[in-house]
Short mmCIF file of N, CA and C and ligand atoms in Angstrom, two decimals:
data_model
loop_
_atom_site.label_atom_id
_atom_site.label_comp_id
_atom_site.label_asym_id
_atom_site.label_seq_id
_atom_site.Cartn_x
_atom_site.Cartn_y
_atom_site.Cartn_z
N MET A 1335 7.53 -23.88 22.77
CA MET A 1335 7.40 -23.97 21.31
C MET A 1335 7.61 -25.43 20.87
N HIS A 1336 6.82 -25.86 19.90
CA HIS A 1336 6.97 -27.20 19.34
C HIS A 1336 7.45 -27.06 17.89
N GLN A 1337 8.26 -27.99 17.47
CA GLN A 1337 8.65 -28.04 16.07
C GLN A 1337 8.19 -29.40 15.54
N ALA A 1338 7.41 -29.39 14.48
CA ALA A 1338 6.85 -30.65 13.99
C ALA A 1338 6.35 -30.46 12.57
N SER A 1339 6.01 -31.59 11.94
CA SER A 1339 5.44 -31.48 10.60
C SER A 1339 3.95 -31.16 10.71
N ALA A 1340 3.43 -30.49 9.70
CA ALA A 1340 2.02 -30.10 9.69
C ALA A 1340 1.12 -31.33 9.73
N GLU A 1341 1.63 -32.47 9.25
CA GLU A 1341 0.82 -33.69 9.18
C GLU A 1341 0.79 -34.45 10.49
N ASP A 1342 1.63 -34.05 11.45
CA ASP A 1342 1.75 -34.82 12.70
C ASP A 1342 2.08 -33.85 13.84
N LEU A 1343 1.08 -33.10 14.27
CA LEU A 1343 1.30 -32.08 15.30
C LEU A 1343 1.34 -32.73 16.68
N PRO A 1344 2.28 -32.32 17.53
CA PRO A 1344 2.38 -32.91 18.88
C PRO A 1344 1.38 -32.24 19.83
N LEU A 1345 0.12 -32.27 19.46
CA LEU A 1345 -0.94 -31.60 20.21
C LEU A 1345 -2.13 -32.55 20.34
N ALA A 1346 -2.82 -32.43 21.47
CA ALA A 1346 -3.97 -33.30 21.70
C ALA A 1346 -5.13 -32.92 20.78
N GLU A 1347 -5.95 -33.92 20.53
CA GLU A 1347 -7.17 -33.69 19.76
C GLU A 1347 -8.03 -32.61 20.43
N ALA A 1348 -8.64 -31.76 19.66
CA ALA A 1348 -9.57 -30.74 20.17
C ALA A 1348 -8.95 -29.90 21.29
N SER A 1349 -7.71 -29.44 21.07
CA SER A 1349 -7.02 -28.70 22.14
C SER A 1349 -6.82 -27.21 21.82
N LEU A 1350 -7.19 -26.76 20.62
CA LEU A 1350 -6.94 -25.37 20.24
C LEU A 1350 -8.24 -24.67 19.81
N ASP A 1351 -8.30 -23.36 20.10
CA ASP A 1351 -9.45 -22.57 19.63
C ASP A 1351 -9.20 -21.93 18.28
N VAL A 1352 -7.93 -21.58 18.01
CA VAL A 1352 -7.58 -20.88 16.76
C VAL A 1352 -6.30 -21.47 16.19
N VAL A 1353 -6.31 -21.68 14.91
CA VAL A 1353 -5.08 -22.09 14.21
C VAL A 1353 -4.82 -21.08 13.10
N HIS A 1354 -3.55 -20.68 12.96
CA HIS A 1354 -3.18 -19.72 11.92
C HIS A 1354 -1.98 -20.27 11.16
N ALA A 1355 -2.06 -20.28 9.85
CA ALA A 1355 -0.92 -20.72 9.03
C ALA A 1355 -0.66 -19.66 7.98
N ARG A 1356 0.59 -19.36 7.75
CA ARG A 1356 0.96 -18.26 6.86
C ARG A 1356 1.91 -18.78 5.79
N TRP A 1357 1.53 -18.65 4.56
CA TRP A 1357 2.35 -19.09 3.42
C TRP A 1357 2.82 -20.53 3.62
N ALA A 1358 1.85 -21.40 3.90
CA ALA A 1358 2.18 -22.82 4.12
C ALA A 1358 1.37 -23.73 3.21
N TYR A 1359 0.25 -23.22 2.68
CA TYR A 1359 -0.67 -24.10 1.95
C TYR A 1359 -1.00 -23.55 0.56
N PHE A 1360 -0.04 -22.83 -0.07
CA PHE A 1360 -0.45 -22.10 -1.27
C PHE A 1360 -0.61 -22.93 -2.53
N PHE A 1361 -0.26 -24.22 -2.49
CA PHE A 1361 -0.49 -25.04 -3.67
C PHE A 1361 -1.80 -25.81 -3.61
N GLY A 1362 -2.56 -25.68 -2.51
CA GLY A 1362 -3.89 -26.29 -2.41
C GLY A 1362 -3.85 -27.81 -2.46
N PRO A 1363 -4.18 -28.41 -3.64
CA PRO A 1363 -4.19 -29.87 -3.72
C PRO A 1363 -2.87 -30.47 -3.24
N GLY A 1364 -2.98 -31.51 -2.40
CA GLY A 1364 -1.79 -32.12 -1.81
C GLY A 1364 -1.64 -31.74 -0.34
N CYS A 1365 -2.36 -30.71 0.08
CA CYS A 1365 -2.26 -30.25 1.47
C CYS A 1365 -3.24 -30.96 2.40
N GLU A 1366 -4.00 -31.90 1.88
CA GLU A 1366 -5.06 -32.53 2.67
C GLU A 1366 -4.58 -33.13 3.99
N PRO A 1367 -3.41 -33.83 4.03
CA PRO A 1367 -3.00 -34.42 5.33
C PRO A 1367 -2.79 -33.35 6.41
N GLY A 1368 -2.21 -32.21 6.04
CA GLY A 1368 -2.00 -31.14 7.02
C GLY A 1368 -3.32 -30.54 7.46
N LEU A 1369 -4.25 -30.41 6.53
CA LEU A 1369 -5.55 -29.81 6.89
C LEU A 1369 -6.37 -30.78 7.76
N ASP A 1370 -6.24 -32.08 7.52
CA ASP A 1370 -6.91 -33.07 8.39
C ASP A 1370 -6.37 -32.95 9.81
N GLU A 1371 -5.06 -32.77 9.91
CA GLU A 1371 -4.43 -32.67 11.22
C GLU A 1371 -4.86 -31.38 11.93
N LEU A 1372 -4.95 -30.32 11.16
CA LEU A 1372 -5.43 -29.03 11.68
C LEU A 1372 -6.84 -29.19 12.26
N GLU A 1373 -7.68 -29.90 11.54
CA GLU A 1373 -9.06 -30.12 12.01
C GLU A 1373 -9.06 -30.97 13.28
N ARG A 1374 -8.15 -31.94 13.35
CA ARG A 1374 -8.08 -32.82 14.53
C ARG A 1374 -7.78 -32.02 15.80
N VAL A 1375 -6.86 -31.04 15.72
CA VAL A 1375 -6.43 -30.35 16.94
C VAL A 1375 -7.36 -29.20 17.33
N LEU A 1376 -8.25 -28.78 16.41
CA LEU A 1376 -9.18 -27.69 16.75
C LEU A 1376 -10.35 -28.22 17.59
N ARG A 1377 -10.76 -27.39 18.57
CA ARG A 1377 -11.97 -27.73 19.33
C ARG A 1377 -13.19 -27.49 18.44
N PRO A 1378 -14.31 -28.18 18.70
CA PRO A 1378 -15.54 -27.85 17.98
C PRO A 1378 -15.84 -26.36 18.17
N GLY A 1379 -16.14 -25.67 17.10
CA GLY A 1379 -16.36 -24.22 17.17
C GLY A 1379 -15.09 -23.43 16.96
N GLY A 1380 -13.94 -24.12 16.85
CA GLY A 1380 -12.67 -23.42 16.63
C GLY A 1380 -12.55 -22.93 15.19
N THR A 1381 -11.70 -21.92 15.00
CA THR A 1381 -11.56 -21.32 13.68
C THR A 1381 -10.11 -21.38 13.22
N SER A 1382 -9.95 -21.62 11.93
CA SER A 1382 -8.62 -21.62 11.34
C SER A 1382 -8.51 -20.49 10.32
N PHE A 1383 -7.37 -19.82 10.32
CA PHE A 1383 -7.08 -18.73 9.37
C PHE A 1383 -5.82 -19.09 8.60
N ILE A 1384 -5.93 -19.01 7.28
CA ILE A 1384 -4.78 -19.36 6.44
C ILE A 1384 -4.52 -18.22 5.46
N ILE A 1385 -3.30 -17.73 5.47
CA ILE A 1385 -2.92 -16.64 4.57
C ILE A 1385 -2.01 -17.18 3.48
N ASP A 1386 -2.34 -16.89 2.23
CA ASP A 1386 -1.53 -17.35 1.12
C ASP A 1386 -1.59 -16.36 -0.03
N ASN A 1387 -0.74 -16.59 -1.03
CA ASN A 1387 -0.74 -15.75 -2.23
C ASN A 1387 -2.08 -15.78 -2.94
N ASP A 1388 -2.43 -14.65 -3.55
CA ASP A 1388 -3.51 -14.62 -4.55
C ASP A 1388 -2.87 -14.23 -5.87
N PRO A 1389 -2.41 -15.22 -6.65
CA PRO A 1389 -1.68 -14.89 -7.87
C PRO A 1389 -2.58 -14.41 -9.01
N THR A 1390 -3.90 -14.35 -8.79
CA THR A 1390 -4.79 -13.94 -9.88
C THR A 1390 -4.70 -12.44 -10.14
N THR A 1391 -4.12 -11.69 -9.22
CA THR A 1391 -4.09 -10.24 -9.38
C THR A 1391 -2.81 -9.69 -8.74
N SER A 1392 -2.54 -8.42 -8.97
CA SER A 1392 -1.39 -7.68 -8.42
C SER A 1392 -0.14 -7.90 -9.28
N THR A 1393 0.79 -6.97 -9.13
CA THR A 1393 2.06 -7.09 -9.87
C THR A 1393 2.81 -8.35 -9.43
N PHE A 1394 2.91 -8.56 -8.13
CA PHE A 1394 3.64 -9.76 -7.69
C PHE A 1394 2.93 -11.03 -8.15
N GLY A 1395 1.59 -11.00 -8.17
CA GLY A 1395 0.84 -12.16 -8.64
C GLY A 1395 1.24 -12.54 -10.06
N GLY A 1396 1.45 -11.53 -10.91
CA GLY A 1396 1.90 -11.79 -12.28
C GLY A 1396 3.29 -12.43 -12.30
N TRP A 1397 4.15 -11.94 -11.44
CA TRP A 1397 5.49 -12.53 -11.36
C TRP A 1397 5.39 -13.99 -10.90
N PHE A 1398 4.54 -14.24 -9.90
CA PHE A 1398 4.37 -15.60 -9.37
C PHE A 1398 3.86 -16.53 -10.47
N ARG A 1399 2.88 -16.06 -11.26
CA ARG A 1399 2.34 -16.93 -12.32
C ARG A 1399 3.42 -17.25 -13.36
N ARG A 1400 4.28 -16.28 -13.66
CA ARG A 1400 5.38 -16.55 -14.60
C ARG A 1400 6.36 -17.56 -14.02
N GLY A 1401 6.63 -17.43 -12.73
CA GLY A 1401 7.62 -18.30 -12.09
C GLY A 1401 7.12 -19.70 -11.82
N PHE A 1402 5.78 -19.80 -11.62
CA PHE A 1402 5.20 -21.11 -11.26
C PHE A 1402 4.02 -21.40 -12.19
N PRO A 1403 4.30 -21.59 -13.50
CA PRO A 1403 3.21 -21.74 -14.46
C PRO A 1403 2.37 -22.99 -14.24
N ASP A 1404 2.89 -23.96 -13.49
CA ASP A 1404 2.12 -25.18 -13.25
C ASP A 1404 1.08 -25.02 -12.14
N VAL A 1405 1.18 -23.93 -11.38
CA VAL A 1405 0.18 -23.70 -10.32
C VAL A 1405 -1.03 -23.01 -10.95
N ASP A 1406 -2.18 -23.64 -10.84
CA ASP A 1406 -3.42 -23.08 -11.41
C ASP A 1406 -4.18 -22.37 -10.27
N PRO A 1407 -4.17 -21.03 -10.24
CA PRO A 1407 -4.79 -20.32 -9.12
C PRO A 1407 -6.28 -20.61 -9.00
N VAL A 1408 -6.95 -20.88 -10.11
CA VAL A 1408 -8.39 -21.16 -10.05
C VAL A 1408 -8.62 -22.52 -9.38
N ALA A 1409 -7.77 -23.50 -9.71
CA ALA A 1409 -7.89 -24.83 -9.06
C ALA A 1409 -7.63 -24.70 -7.56
N VAL A 1410 -6.68 -23.84 -7.19
CA VAL A 1410 -6.38 -23.65 -5.76
C VAL A 1410 -7.60 -23.03 -5.05
N GLU A 1411 -8.23 -22.05 -5.71
CA GLU A 1411 -9.42 -21.44 -5.11
C GLU A 1411 -10.54 -22.47 -4.93
N HIS A 1412 -10.75 -23.31 -5.96
CA HIS A 1412 -11.77 -24.35 -5.85
C HIS A 1412 -11.46 -25.31 -4.70
N PHE A 1413 -10.18 -25.63 -4.56
CA PHE A 1413 -9.76 -26.53 -3.49
C PHE A 1413 -10.29 -26.04 -2.14
N TRP A 1414 -10.16 -24.73 -1.89
CA TRP A 1414 -10.59 -24.17 -0.59
C TRP A 1414 -12.10 -24.05 -0.51
N THR A 1415 -12.73 -23.51 -1.54
CA THR A 1415 -14.17 -23.26 -1.45
C THR A 1415 -14.94 -24.58 -1.36
N GLU A 1416 -14.48 -25.61 -2.10
CA GLU A 1416 -15.14 -26.92 -2.03
C GLU A 1416 -15.13 -27.49 -0.61
N ARG A 1417 -14.12 -27.11 0.16
CA ARG A 1417 -14.00 -27.63 1.53
C ARG A 1417 -14.65 -26.70 2.56
N GLY A 1418 -15.37 -25.71 2.09
CA GLY A 1418 -16.14 -24.87 3.01
C GLY A 1418 -15.39 -23.70 3.60
N TRP A 1419 -14.25 -23.32 2.98
CA TRP A 1419 -13.49 -22.17 3.48
C TRP A 1419 -14.03 -20.89 2.84
N SER A 1420 -14.05 -19.81 3.63
CA SER A 1420 -14.43 -18.49 3.12
C SER A 1420 -13.17 -17.67 2.89
N ARG A 1421 -13.30 -16.65 2.04
CA ARG A 1421 -12.12 -15.90 1.65
C ARG A 1421 -12.31 -14.41 1.79
N GLU A 1422 -11.29 -13.76 2.29
CA GLU A 1422 -11.20 -12.31 2.27
C GLU A 1422 -9.98 -11.97 1.41
N ARG A 1423 -10.21 -11.17 0.34
CA ARG A 1423 -9.08 -10.77 -0.50
C ARG A 1423 -8.43 -9.53 0.10
N LEU A 1424 -7.13 -9.54 0.21
CA LEU A 1424 -6.42 -8.40 0.81
C LEU A 1424 -5.31 -7.93 -0.13
N GLY A 1425 -5.20 -6.62 -0.26
CA GLY A 1425 -4.11 -6.03 -1.05
C GLY A 1425 -3.04 -5.51 -0.10
N ILE A 1426 -1.82 -5.96 -0.29
CA ILE A 1426 -0.73 -5.51 0.58
C ILE A 1426 0.41 -5.02 -0.30
N ARG A 1427 1.53 -4.64 0.29
CA ARG A 1427 2.72 -4.26 -0.46
C ARG A 1427 3.95 -4.78 0.26
N TRP A 1428 4.98 -5.03 -0.51
CA TRP A 1428 6.32 -5.15 0.07
C TRP A 1428 7.00 -3.82 -0.22
N ASP A 1429 7.61 -3.22 0.77
CA ASP A 1429 8.45 -2.04 0.55
C ASP A 1429 9.72 -2.20 1.35
N PHE A 1430 10.84 -2.01 0.69
CA PHE A 1430 12.14 -2.20 1.33
C PHE A 1430 12.89 -0.88 1.40
N GLU A 1431 13.83 -0.81 2.33
CA GLU A 1431 14.59 0.44 2.51
C GLU A 1431 15.58 0.65 1.39
N ASN A 1432 15.97 -0.42 0.73
CA ASN A 1432 16.96 -0.25 -0.35
C ASN A 1432 16.78 -1.35 -1.39
N ARG A 1433 17.39 -1.11 -2.54
CA ARG A 1433 17.28 -2.01 -3.69
C ARG A 1433 17.90 -3.39 -3.38
N ASP A 1434 18.98 -3.43 -2.64
CA ASP A 1434 19.62 -4.72 -2.36
C ASP A 1434 18.67 -5.66 -1.62
N ASP A 1435 17.94 -5.10 -0.65
CA ASP A 1435 17.00 -5.95 0.10
C ASP A 1435 15.87 -6.43 -0.81
N PHE A 1436 15.36 -5.52 -1.65
CA PHE A 1436 14.30 -5.89 -2.60
C PHE A 1436 14.79 -7.02 -3.51
N GLU A 1437 15.97 -6.86 -4.07
CA GLU A 1437 16.50 -7.88 -4.99
C GLU A 1437 16.67 -9.22 -4.26
N ALA A 1438 17.16 -9.16 -3.03
CA ALA A 1438 17.39 -10.40 -2.28
C ALA A 1438 16.08 -11.15 -2.08
N VAL A 1439 15.00 -10.44 -1.76
CA VAL A 1439 13.72 -11.12 -1.50
C VAL A 1439 13.12 -11.63 -2.81
N VAL A 1440 13.22 -10.85 -3.88
CA VAL A 1440 12.71 -11.34 -5.18
C VAL A 1440 13.42 -12.64 -5.55
N ARG A 1441 14.72 -12.71 -5.26
CA ARG A 1441 15.49 -13.93 -5.61
C ARG A 1441 15.14 -15.11 -4.70
N ILE A 1442 14.67 -14.82 -3.49
CA ILE A 1442 14.22 -15.92 -2.62
C ILE A 1442 12.87 -16.45 -3.11
N GLU A 1443 12.00 -15.53 -3.50
CA GLU A 1443 10.60 -15.90 -3.75
C GLU A 1443 10.36 -16.52 -5.12
N LEU A 1444 11.19 -16.20 -6.10
CA LEU A 1444 10.92 -16.64 -7.48
C LEU A 1444 12.06 -17.50 -8.00
N PRO A 1445 11.76 -18.41 -8.94
CA PRO A 1445 12.84 -19.17 -9.58
C PRO A 1445 13.84 -18.20 -10.22
N THR A 1446 15.09 -18.63 -10.33
CA THR A 1446 16.18 -17.73 -10.72
C THR A 1446 15.89 -16.98 -12.02
N ALA A 1447 15.46 -17.68 -13.05
CA ALA A 1447 15.28 -17.02 -14.36
C ALA A 1447 14.20 -15.94 -14.26
N THR A 1448 13.11 -16.25 -13.57
CA THR A 1448 12.01 -15.28 -13.43
C THR A 1448 12.48 -14.09 -12.60
N ALA A 1449 13.19 -14.35 -11.53
CA ALA A 1449 13.66 -13.25 -10.68
C ALA A 1449 14.55 -12.30 -11.48
N GLU A 1450 15.45 -12.84 -12.27
CA GLU A 1450 16.36 -11.97 -13.03
C GLU A 1450 15.58 -11.16 -14.07
N GLU A 1451 14.59 -11.78 -14.72
CA GLU A 1451 13.76 -11.03 -15.69
C GLU A 1451 13.04 -9.87 -15.00
N VAL A 1452 12.44 -10.17 -13.87
CA VAL A 1452 11.65 -9.17 -13.13
C VAL A 1452 12.55 -8.01 -12.72
N LEU A 1453 13.74 -8.31 -12.26
CA LEU A 1453 14.64 -7.25 -11.79
C LEU A 1453 15.11 -6.37 -12.94
N VAL A 1454 15.31 -6.96 -14.11
CA VAL A 1454 15.69 -6.17 -15.28
C VAL A 1454 14.52 -5.28 -15.71
N GLU A 1455 13.31 -5.82 -15.63
CA GLU A 1455 12.12 -5.07 -16.06
C GLU A 1455 11.76 -3.94 -15.10
N HIS A 1456 12.22 -4.03 -13.85
CA HIS A 1456 11.86 -3.03 -12.81
C HIS A 1456 13.15 -2.51 -12.17
N PRO A 1457 13.96 -1.78 -12.95
CA PRO A 1457 15.31 -1.45 -12.47
C PRO A 1457 15.33 -0.51 -11.27
N ASP A 1458 14.27 0.26 -11.05
CA ASP A 1458 14.29 1.24 -9.95
C ASP A 1458 13.42 0.82 -8.76
N ALA A 1459 12.76 -0.32 -8.87
CA ALA A 1459 11.79 -0.70 -7.83
C ALA A 1459 12.49 -1.07 -6.52
N THR A 1460 11.86 -0.67 -5.43
CA THR A 1460 12.26 -1.17 -4.10
C THR A 1460 11.05 -1.75 -3.37
N GLY A 1461 9.95 -1.94 -4.13
CA GLY A 1461 8.74 -2.51 -3.55
C GLY A 1461 7.81 -2.98 -4.65
N VAL A 1462 6.74 -3.64 -4.24
CA VAL A 1462 5.79 -4.15 -5.23
C VAL A 1462 4.44 -4.38 -4.54
N ASP A 1463 3.36 -4.16 -5.30
CA ASP A 1463 2.03 -4.48 -4.76
C ASP A 1463 1.81 -5.99 -4.84
N TYR A 1464 1.05 -6.49 -3.89
CA TYR A 1464 1.00 -7.94 -3.64
C TYR A 1464 -0.41 -8.25 -3.17
N ALA A 1465 -1.02 -9.32 -3.67
CA ALA A 1465 -2.37 -9.69 -3.24
C ALA A 1465 -2.32 -11.00 -2.47
N ILE A 1466 -3.11 -11.05 -1.41
CA ILE A 1466 -3.17 -12.30 -0.64
C ILE A 1466 -4.63 -12.69 -0.40
N ASN A 1467 -4.81 -13.96 -0.13
CA ASN A 1467 -6.11 -14.49 0.31
C ASN A 1467 -6.01 -14.83 1.79
N LEU A 1468 -6.98 -14.34 2.55
CA LEU A 1468 -7.14 -14.81 3.93
C LEU A 1468 -8.30 -15.80 3.90
N TRP A 1469 -7.97 -17.08 3.99
CA TRP A 1469 -9.00 -18.14 4.02
C TRP A 1469 -9.32 -18.43 5.47
N TRP A 1470 -10.60 -18.62 5.78
CA TRP A 1470 -10.94 -18.95 7.16
C TRP A 1470 -12.13 -19.91 7.19
N ARG A 1471 -12.16 -20.74 8.23
CA ARG A 1471 -13.26 -21.69 8.38
C ARG A 1471 -13.44 -22.01 9.87
N THR A 1472 -14.68 -22.00 10.31
CA THR A 1472 -15.01 -22.45 11.67
C THR A 1472 -15.49 -23.89 11.58
N PHE A 1473 -14.86 -24.74 12.38
CA PHE A 1473 -15.16 -26.18 12.31
C PHE A 1473 -16.24 -26.56 13.33
N GLY A 1474 -17.11 -27.46 12.94
CA GLY A 1474 -18.29 -27.78 13.74
C GLY A 1474 -18.05 -28.61 14.96
C1 LIG B 2019 7.04 -20.06 2.41
S1 LIG B 2019 7.68 -20.64 3.96
C2 LIG B 2019 6.70 -19.67 5.08
C3 LIG B 2019 7.31 -19.61 6.44
C4 LIG B 2019 6.50 -18.85 7.50
N1 LIG B 2019 5.21 -19.49 7.75
C5 LIG B 2019 6.30 -17.40 7.12
O1 LIG B 2019 5.18 -16.98 6.84
O2 LIG B 2019 7.30 -16.66 7.09
C6 LIG B 2019 6.98 -22.26 4.04
C7 LIG B 2019 7.50 -23.06 5.25
O3 LIG B 2019 6.75 -24.27 5.37
C8 LIG B 2019 7.63 -25.29 5.82
N2 LIG B 2019 7.01 -26.58 5.49
C9 LIG B 2019 6.88 -27.16 4.28
N3 LIG B 2019 6.24 -28.35 4.38
C10 LIG B 2019 5.95 -28.52 5.69
C11 LIG B 2019 5.29 -29.56 6.42
N4 LIG B 2019 4.80 -30.63 5.80
N5 LIG B 2019 5.17 -29.41 7.76
C12 LIG B 2019 5.65 -28.31 8.39
N6 LIG B 2019 6.29 -27.29 7.74
C13 LIG B 2019 6.44 -27.41 6.42
C14 LIG B 2019 8.92 -25.00 5.10
O4 LIG B 2019 10.02 -25.57 5.76
C15 LIG B 2019 8.97 -23.46 5.17
O5 LIG B 2019 9.61 -23.04 6.35
#
């Protein structure tokens, strides 16, 4: 296992067939150095898969937009499509065994004020519907 920054991977050029990143690039603009590095380490014909939030829909997406009003989901989508990435929209859920676990994760994922509002508004919830984008691109 290697531990490194996305902008400086300890891997040779054109050494990988597949790259997968999960919840690492959800703000789009500003991620260019990491994506350049990703392209450097992929072999010609290699494919990259990136999973991130789709805040345009779902209950959690609404919470995310409230918590991060400066993130423009449409600008993020343009960021990917302009660079030749394709998208598969996926609907998922978080479901927890108990309320304490649900509350703990809501408090990790959202700014404090938003998390507390959401928990008051959903007093019995132990799960939530969640939308994600699977972005993928095969590099030439
Ligand atoms: C939302 S977490 C997702 C973690 C994990 N990929 C997952 O799906 O559970 C984002 C992670 O990206 C890491 N991160 C942020 N900027 C980074 C960078 N420039 N290079 C490498 N990792 C970075 C953070 O430390 C954090 O662990």
